[in-house]
Coordinates of C-alpha atoms in Angstrom, one line a residue:
S1 CA -7.5 40.5 -70.2
A2 CA -10.2 38.1 -69.3
D3 CA -13.1 39.5 -70.0
D4 CA -15.4 39.4 -66.0
G5 CA -19.3 37.3 -65.9
A6 CA -21.3 39.2 -64.3
D7 CA -20.3 36.8 -61.1
G8 CA -16.6 37.7 -61.1
S9 CA -15.9 34.6 -62.5
S10 CA -14.4 34.9 -66.6
S11 CA -15.6 34.5 -69.1
S12 CA -12.8 33.1 -71.0
S13 CA -9.6 31.5 -70.3
I14 CA -5.9 32.3 -70.6
T15 CA -2.6 31.0 -70.5
I16 CA -0.1 31.0 -68.7
H17 CA 3.3 29.9 -69.5
L18 CA 6.1 28.9 -67.2
R19 CA 9.1 27.0 -67.7
S20 CA 10.4 24.9 -64.2
Q21 CA 12.6 22.8 -63.6
S22 CA 12.0 19.6 -60.7
D23 CA 15.9 18.5 -60.7
Y24 CA 16.9 21.8 -59.7
D25 CA 18.2 21.2 -56.2
V26 CA 20.0 24.0 -55.1
S27 CA 16.9 26.1 -55.2
T28 CA 13.5 25.8 -54.4
G29 CA 12.3 28.2 -57.1
M30 CA 12.3 26.2 -60.2
S31 CA 8.7 24.4 -59.4
V32 CA 5.7 25.7 -59.2
W33 CA 4.3 25.3 -55.7
K34 CA 1.0 23.8 -54.3
G35 CA 0.6 27.5 -51.9
S36 CA 0.9 29.1 -55.5
E37 CA -1.7 27.6 -57.5
I38 CA -4.4 27.9 -54.1
L39 CA -3.0 31.7 -54.0
C40 CA -3.9 32.8 -57.3
N41 CA -7.1 30.6 -57.3
Y42 CA -7.5 33.1 -54.2
L43 CA -6.9 36.5 -55.8
S44 CA -8.7 35.6 -58.9
Q45 CA -12.0 35.1 -57.1
H46 CA -11.1 38.3 -54.9
R47 CA -9.8 40.2 -57.9
H48 CA -11.6 43.0 -57.4
T49 CA -10.6 43.9 -54.2
H50 CA -7.5 42.7 -53.9
V51 CA -5.4 43.0 -56.8
R52 CA -7.5 45.1 -59.4
N53 CA -5.8 48.2 -60.3
K54 CA -2.8 47.8 -58.0
K55 CA 0.7 48.0 -56.9
V56 CA 1.6 44.2 -56.6
L57 CA 4.9 42.9 -54.9
E58 CA 5.8 39.5 -55.1
L59 CA 9.1 38.5 -52.8
G60 CA 10.7 34.8 -54.1
A61 CA 8.6 34.8 -57.3
G62 CA 10.0 31.6 -58.3
V63 CA 8.4 30.7 -61.8
G64 CA 6.3 34.2 -60.9
L65 CA 2.9 31.9 -61.3
C66 CA 1.0 34.6 -58.7
G67 CA 3.0 37.8 -60.3
L68 CA 2.0 36.6 -63.6
V69 CA -1.3 35.6 -63.2
C70 CA -2.0 39.5 -60.9
G71 CA -0.6 41.6 -64.5
I72 CA -1.7 39.5 -67.4
V73 CA -5.1 38.5 -65.7
L74 CA -6.4 40.4 -62.4
G75 CA -5.0 43.3 -64.1
A76 CA -3.0 44.3 -61.1
S77 CA -1.2 48.4 -61.8
S78 CA 1.8 47.0 -61.7
V79 CA 4.4 43.7 -60.9
V80 CA 7.7 43.3 -59.2
L81 CA 8.9 40.2 -59.0
T82 CA 11.8 38.9 -57.2
D83 CA 14.0 36.1 -56.0
G84 CA 17.6 35.9 -54.0
D85 CA 19.5 32.8 -56.9
S86 CA 20.5 33.8 -60.3
V87 CA 19.3 31.3 -61.5
V88 CA 15.8 31.6 -60.5
L89 CA 16.0 35.3 -61.5
R90 CA 16.9 34.2 -64.9
N91 CA 14.2 31.5 -65.6
L92 CA 11.5 34.3 -63.7
R93 CA 12.7 36.6 -66.5
Y94 CA 12.5 34.1 -69.4
N95 CA 9.1 33.7 -68.2
A96 CA 7.7 37.2 -67.7
Q97 CA 8.8 37.5 -71.4
A98 CA 7.7 34.2 -72.7
N99 CA 3.7 35.9 -72.1
G100 CA 4.5 39.0 -73.3
L101 CA 5.7 41.4 -70.3
L102 CA 7.9 44.2 -70.5
L103 CA 10.7 44.2 -68.1
D104 CA 12.2 47.4 -66.1
N105 CA 14.4 47.8 -64.0
V106 CA 16.8 44.6 -64.6
D107 CA 20.4 43.8 -63.9
E108 CA 21.7 42.1 -66.3
N109 CA 24.5 41.1 -62.9
D110 CA 22.5 39.8 -61.6
N111 CA 22.6 42.8 -58.8
A112 CA 19.5 43.4 -57.8
N113 CA 16.0 41.4 -57.4
N114 CA 13.8 42.5 -60.5
A115 CA 12.2 41.1 -63.5

């Protein structure tokens, strides 16, 4: 994780790797939404009160940007990422693994929504 500066800002940068697909027209879950970028920025500024050492549940995570940032950068104690679309869920699993996260409670038949 990144080292915190005196003002709570990060002194180093961390890259989150995401695979997305804007032409997947069955679901909106395969693209990065501007709202998720704004939420990640807000949570980064308030990490000590909202995220650090907290359990995070992201419903309809899509590509998983917010949950991955919470787990990798902001110090959440645990993160559960969910989505209802099986194609999006497989991509969410890919993104979590591409960023070095271990997956628990994964239903290989896509019956559960945990990644």
